[in-house]
Amino acid sequence: MKNQRKYLFPNVIELNLQAGRPLGVNIYLIDGGSEYVLLDIGQDDTLDEVIDLIRQLDFPLSKCKMVIATHADADHVQALAQARERLKTKTAAHPKAAALIESGEVVETYAQITAQNFSIPMPVCKIDVRLKDGDVIEVGNLKLTVWSTPGHTPGQLSFKLRNLLFSGDNIYKDTCVGVIDAHHGSNIPDYITSLKRILADDAEFLLPSHGPAFRKDPAVLQPAIDRLTKYQYMADFGTCAVSWPLQEQWEKDILAGKMPDL
């Protein structure tokens, strides 16, 4: 039985919206006519539904050019190895994300968080294509331009299609950003650079990996940039911070023999 395709934008279907229920991470099917690609694939427990949905939309599995990982977090790519085999397709990722996926690394990918008694499998998957900033992926009659947008993770990618930017975990509609964590390889100065690049670009719409797509708005991006700029100097973010002015001044006071102001 065929389902009517629900295009979020021309050539773009988001599979959670298409399914009418949450599947986890946003999964974008980019329809190039003669072929298509998938941005992210989600987790093992939803892969059967994702594949059935693609079939119901009358997209032949053999026409999937590749499955692209926006980054290596387990909620985005746990099912990548199965998808590669079942779709008989290629996989693609940033080299730093590829290293984690090919080794089945569990800490940096958040597949395992020991302190919270959380653990899921992180199957090893070969990455066929390493993507770098400025690469162009041809999908039928479409062209996706690859952006390297590190910060959330070192291997975070975004993708430009006409006036659309598939922005990964960089920024969400509520001004939140993807998790900042030292165990995750997060880098706050890089994050700020990536957000400033998104803000300065002529993309009209941002399509994140979580939550709804939205019209790009400085009122969303600038508060995030301002907040992360402060984060660089806050002990809250541990080794992700650039420095901690309070501690630096405290050490100077100790050396100067100065007692605390009480």
Tab-separated table of C-alpha atoms in Angstrom:
chain	number	residue	atom	x	y	z
A	1	MET	CA	0.000	0.000	0.000
A	2	LYS	CA	1.404	3.372	-1.069
A	3	ASN	CA	1.309	6.423	1.171
A	4	GLN	CA	0.991	9.981	-0.039
A	5	ARG	CA	4.300	11.769	0.281
A	6	LYS	CA	4.327	14.723	2.667
A	7	TYR	CA	7.043	17.083	1.485
A	8	LEU	CA	8.211	19.491	4.176
A	9	PHE	CA	9.938	21.510	1.428
A	10	PRO	CA	10.356	20.668	-2.252
A	11	ASN	CA	12.446	17.468	-2.465
A	12	VAL	CA	12.548	17.079	1.343
A	13	ILE	CA	10.567	14.587	3.439
A	14	GLU	CA	11.083	14.319	7.199
A	15	LEU	CA	10.217	10.780	8.175
A	16	ASN	CA	8.856	11.503	11.685
A	17	LEU	CA	6.333	13.883	10.116
A	18	GLN	CA	5.632	11.377	7.352
A	19	ALA	CA	5.047	8.555	9.846
A	20	GLY	CA	2.847	10.743	12.028
A	21	ARG	CA	4.673	9.631	15.146
A	22	PRO	CA	8.060	10.222	16.775
A	23	LEU	CA	10.787	7.911	15.522
A	24	GLY	CA	13.529	9.559	17.576
A	25	VAL	CA	16.040	11.694	15.733
A	26	ASN	CA	14.816	13.580	12.663
A	27	ILE	CA	15.502	11.611	9.487
A	28	TYR	CA	15.488	13.594	6.260
A	29	LEU	CA	14.914	11.913	2.897
A	30	ILE	CA	16.248	14.152	0.144
A	31	ASP	CA	14.534	13.224	-3.101
A	32	GLY	CA	16.637	13.878	-6.183
A	33	GLY	CA	14.165	12.241	-8.546
A	34	SER	CA	16.258	9.380	-9.845
A	35	GLU	CA	17.810	8.698	-6.441
A	36	TYR	CA	17.700	9.870	-2.849
A	37	VAL	CA	19.835	10.136	0.273
A	38	LEU	CA	18.996	9.850	3.955
A	39	LEU	CA	20.400	12.252	6.533
A	40	ASP	CA	20.793	10.151	9.683
A	41	ILE	CA	19.031	6.854	10.248
A	42	GLY	CA	18.235	6.638	13.955
A	43	GLN	CA	18.350	3.586	16.185
A	44	ASP	CA	17.971	-0.141	15.616
A	45	ASP	CA	14.491	-0.339	17.123
A	46	THR	CA	12.969	1.996	14.516
A	47	LEU	CA	14.864	0.818	11.422
A	48	ASP	CA	12.177	-1.666	10.310
A	49	GLU	CA	9.572	1.084	10.419
A	50	VAL	CA	11.830	3.508	8.565
A	51	ILE	CA	12.468	0.992	5.781
A	52	ASP	CA	8.782	0.071	5.535
A	53	LEU	CA	7.911	3.756	5.334
A	54	ILE	CA	10.390	4.328	2.507
A	55	ARG	CA	8.835	1.430	0.601
A	56	GLN	CA	5.317	2.739	1.224
A	57	LEU	CA	6.373	6.089	-0.225
A	58	ASP	CA	7.357	4.235	-3.418
A	59	PHE	CA	11.070	4.934	-3.086
A	60	PRO	CA	12.931	1.822	-4.265
A	61	LEU	CA	15.486	0.773	-1.681
A	62	SER	CA	18.014	0.306	-4.489
A	63	LYS	CA	17.814	4.027	-5.313
A	64	CYS	CA	19.213	5.117	-1.938
A	65	LYS	CA	22.537	6.672	-2.936
A	66	MET	CA	23.867	6.857	0.612
A	67	VAL	CA	23.023	7.268	4.263
A	68	ILE	CA	24.821	10.285	5.687
A	69	ALA	CA	25.617	10.691	9.375
A	70	THR	CA	25.360	14.281	10.553
A	71	HIS	CA	27.620	13.141	13.416
A	72	ALA	CA	28.396	9.985	15.370
A	73	ASP	CA	25.923	10.162	18.277
A	74	ALA	CA	24.273	6.793	18.845
A	75	ASP	CA	20.731	8.144	18.563
A	76	HIS	CA	21.594	9.264	15.022
A	77	VAL	CA	23.594	6.271	13.768
A	78	GLN	CA	23.057	3.151	15.877
A	79	ALA	CA	21.176	1.557	12.942
A	80	LEU	CA	23.744	2.605	10.343
A	81	ALA	CA	25.383	-0.805	9.955
A	82	GLN	CA	22.020	-2.524	9.471
A	83	ALA	CA	20.860	0.184	7.063
A	84	ARG	CA	24.033	-0.121	4.983
A	85	GLU	CA	23.448	-3.846	4.611
A	86	ARG	CA	19.698	-3.811	4.075
A	87	LEU	CA	19.660	-0.869	1.660
A	88	LYS	CA	22.824	-2.075	-0.106
A	89	THR	CA	24.055	1.487	-0.045
A	90	LYS	CA	27.044	3.591	0.958
A	91	THR	CA	27.582	5.435	4.209
A	92	ALA	CA	29.145	8.867	4.619
A	93	ALA	CA	30.407	10.958	7.531
A	94	HIS	CA	33.060	13.454	8.598
A	95	PRO	CA	36.426	11.698	9.146
A	96	LYS	CA	36.264	12.327	12.920
A	97	ALA	CA	32.781	10.844	13.107
A	98	ALA	CA	33.847	7.975	10.842
A	99	ALA	CA	36.612	6.980	13.271
A	100	LEU	CA	34.081	6.618	16.099
A	101	ILE	CA	31.521	4.749	14.007
A	102	GLU	CA	34.052	2.337	12.521
A	103	SER	CA	35.460	1.511	15.957
A	104	GLY	CA	32.069	1.228	17.687
A	105	GLU	CA	33.219	3.756	20.304
A	106	VAL	CA	30.637	4.040	23.094
A	107	VAL	CA	31.608	7.013	25.293
A	108	GLU	CA	32.013	9.804	22.746
A	109	THR	CA	28.908	8.583	20.915
A	110	TYR	CA	26.767	8.542	24.085
A	111	ALA	CA	25.986	4.867	23.601
A	112	GLN	CA	27.196	4.379	27.149
A	113	ILE	CA	26.753	6.762	30.093
A	114	THR	CA	27.933	4.764	33.088
A	115	ALA	CA	26.962	7.363	35.692
A	116	GLN	CA	23.341	7.138	34.538
A	117	ASN	CA	23.331	3.344	34.118
A	118	PHE	CA	22.653	3.802	30.403
A	119	SER	CA	24.079	1.529	27.746
A	120	ILE	CA	23.003	0.541	24.244
A	121	PRO	CA	24.940	-1.335	21.564
A	122	MET	CA	27.007	0.712	19.121
A	123	PRO	CA	27.490	-1.601	16.139
A	124	VAL	CA	30.639	-1.115	14.107
A	125	CYS	CA	29.913	0.228	10.621
A	126	LYS	CA	32.201	0.879	7.682
A	127	ILE	CA	32.097	4.450	6.385
A	128	ASP	CA	32.482	4.449	2.622
A	129	VAL	CA	32.776	8.193	2.023
A	130	ARG	CA	34.639	10.755	4.135
A	131	LEU	CA	33.061	14.201	3.819
A	132	LYS	CA	34.854	17.498	4.267
A	133	ASP	CA	33.809	21.128	4.200
A	134	GLY	CA	32.967	22.294	0.675
A	135	ASP	CA	32.279	18.859	-0.770
A	136	VAL	CA	29.235	18.656	-3.039
A	137	ILE	CA	27.004	15.596	-2.977
A	138	GLU	CA	24.978	15.137	-6.151
A	139	VAL	CA	21.601	13.539	-5.544
A	140	GLY	CA	19.847	13.123	-8.873
A	141	ASN	CA	19.253	16.670	-10.057
A	142	LEU	CA	20.092	18.212	-6.659
A	143	LYS	CA	23.351	19.314	-5.069
A	144	LEU	CA	24.036	19.229	-1.332
A	145	THR	CA	26.960	21.318	-0.132
A	146	VAL	CA	28.763	19.941	2.904
A	147	TRP	CA	29.564	22.207	5.845
A	148	SER	CA	31.861	21.249	8.687
A	149	THR	CA	30.212	22.782	11.778
A	150	PRO	CA	32.094	21.457	14.820
A	151	GLY	CA	31.298	22.356	18.402
A	152	HIS	CA	28.675	19.897	19.602
A	153	THR	CA	31.016	17.193	18.336
A	154	PRO	CA	34.244	17.457	16.298
A	155	GLY	CA	32.578	15.621	13.405
A	156	GLN	CA	29.298	17.567	13.206
A	157	LEU	CA	28.222	18.279	9.621
A	158	SER	CA	25.531	20.509	8.140
A	159	PHE	CA	24.240	20.475	4.567
A	160	LYS	CA	23.072	23.325	2.326
A	161	LEU	CA	20.347	22.764	-0.266
A	162	ARG	CA	19.137	25.927	-1.998
A	163	ASN	CA	17.687	28.106	0.778
A	164	LEU	CA	17.686	25.241	3.296
A	165	LEU	CA	20.354	24.313	5.814
A	166	PHE	CA	20.172	20.895	7.452
A	167	SER	CA	21.786	22.116	10.635
A	168	GLY	CA	22.266	18.942	12.686
A	169	ASP	CA	22.493	19.464	16.433
A	170	ASN	CA	23.871	22.999	16.155
A	171	ILE	CA	20.729	24.964	17.022
A	172	TYR	CA	17.068	24.315	17.775
A	173	LYS	CA	13.984	26.497	17.495
A	174	ASP	CA	13.962	27.309	21.236
A	175	THR	CA	17.582	28.687	21.061
A	176	CYS	CA	18.936	25.523	22.716
A	177	VAL	CA	22.016	23.869	21.256
A	178	GLY	CA	23.270	20.296	21.195
A	179	VAL	CA	24.870	18.954	24.360
A	180	ILE	CA	28.209	20.460	25.449
A	181	ASP	CA	30.306	17.803	27.167
A	182	ALA	CA	34.027	17.132	27.441
A	183	HIS	CA	33.503	13.363	27.064
A	184	HIS	CA	31.729	14.150	23.810
A	185	GLY	CA	34.608	16.135	22.338
A	186	SER	CA	32.643	19.390	22.491
A	187	ASN	CA	34.491	22.624	21.794
A	188	ILE	CA	32.803	25.898	22.723
A	189	PRO	CA	34.910	28.298	20.576
A	190	ASP	CA	34.307	26.055	17.554
A	191	TYR	CA	30.596	25.977	18.424
A	192	ILE	CA	30.436	29.781	18.410
A	193	THR	CA	32.207	29.900	15.030
A	194	SER	CA	29.719	27.401	13.587
A	195	LEU	CA	26.709	29.330	14.900
A	196	LYS	CA	28.082	32.597	13.529
A	197	ARG	CA	28.515	30.933	10.138
A	198	ILE	CA	24.911	29.781	10.197
A	199	LEU	CA	23.728	33.243	11.231
A	200	ALA	CA	25.672	34.956	8.416
A	201	ASP	CA	24.530	32.558	5.686
A	202	ASP	CA	21.669	33.319	3.304
A	203	ALA	CA	19.748	30.144	4.195
A	204	GLU	CA	16.119	30.968	4.969
A	205	PHE	CA	15.191	27.807	6.841
A	206	LEU	CA	17.025	25.586	9.315
A	207	LEU	CA	16.206	21.882	9.512
A	208	PRO	CA	17.678	20.550	12.768
A	209	SER	CA	18.211	16.956	13.846
A	210	HIS	CA	15.745	17.351	16.735
A	211	GLY	CA	12.525	19.328	16.907
A	212	PRO	CA	10.760	21.288	14.178
A	213	ALA	CA	12.253	23.040	11.178
A	214	PHE	CA	12.049	26.807	11.455
A	215	ARG	CA	12.730	30.047	9.641
A	216	LYS	CA	16.252	31.264	10.419
A	217	ASP	CA	16.026	34.137	12.857
A	218	PRO	CA	18.750	36.182	14.600
A	219	ALA	CA	16.445	36.175	17.638
A	220	VAL	CA	17.090	32.420	17.891
A	221	LEU	CA	20.769	32.296	16.938
A	222	GLN	CA	22.176	35.386	18.629
A	223	PRO	CA	21.055	34.450	22.178
A	224	ALA	CA	22.716	31.065	21.708
A	225	ILE	CA	25.931	32.721	20.519
A	226	ASP	CA	25.852	35.152	23.448
A	227	ARG	CA	25.183	32.342	25.915
A	228	LEU	CA	28.008	30.159	24.601
A	229	THR	CA	30.361	33.130	24.639
A	230	LYS	CA	29.757	33.342	28.402
A	231	TYR	CA	30.086	29.567	28.764
A	232	GLN	CA	33.732	29.843	27.684
A	233	TYR	CA	34.547	31.386	31.058
A	234	MET	CA	32.281	29.377	33.372
A	235	ALA	CA	33.427	26.496	35.570
A	236	ASP	CA	30.061	24.834	34.869
A	237	PHE	CA	31.528	23.536	31.612
A	238	GLY	CA	34.749	22.151	33.069
A	239	THR	CA	37.465	21.474	30.525
A	240	CYS	CA	35.183	22.701	27.744
A	241	ALA	CA	35.664	26.215	29.149
A	242	VAL	CA	38.513	28.316	27.774
A	243	SER	CA	39.425	29.703	31.183
A	244	TRP	CA	37.969	30.375	34.641
A	245	PRO	CA	38.590	34.018	35.585
A	246	LEU	CA	37.601	33.499	39.231
A	247	GLN	CA	40.238	30.809	39.784
A	248	GLU	CA	42.866	32.814	37.911
A	249	GLN	CA	42.253	35.853	40.100
A	250	TRP	CA	42.217	33.669	43.225
A	251	GLU	CA	45.658	32.306	42.405
A	252	LYS	CA	46.967	35.834	41.822
A	253	ASP	CA	45.551	36.914	45.190
A	254	ILE	CA	47.220	33.960	46.918
A	255	LEU	CA	50.590	34.871	45.427
A	256	ALA	CA	50.078	38.491	46.421
A	257	GLY	CA	49.214	37.530	49.993
A	258	LYS	CA	45.764	39.054	49.675
A	259	MET	CA	43.007	37.775	51.955
A	260	PRO	CA	39.480	37.243	50.593
A	261	ASP	CA	37.030	40.124	50.772
A	262	LEU	CA	34.362	38.870	53.158
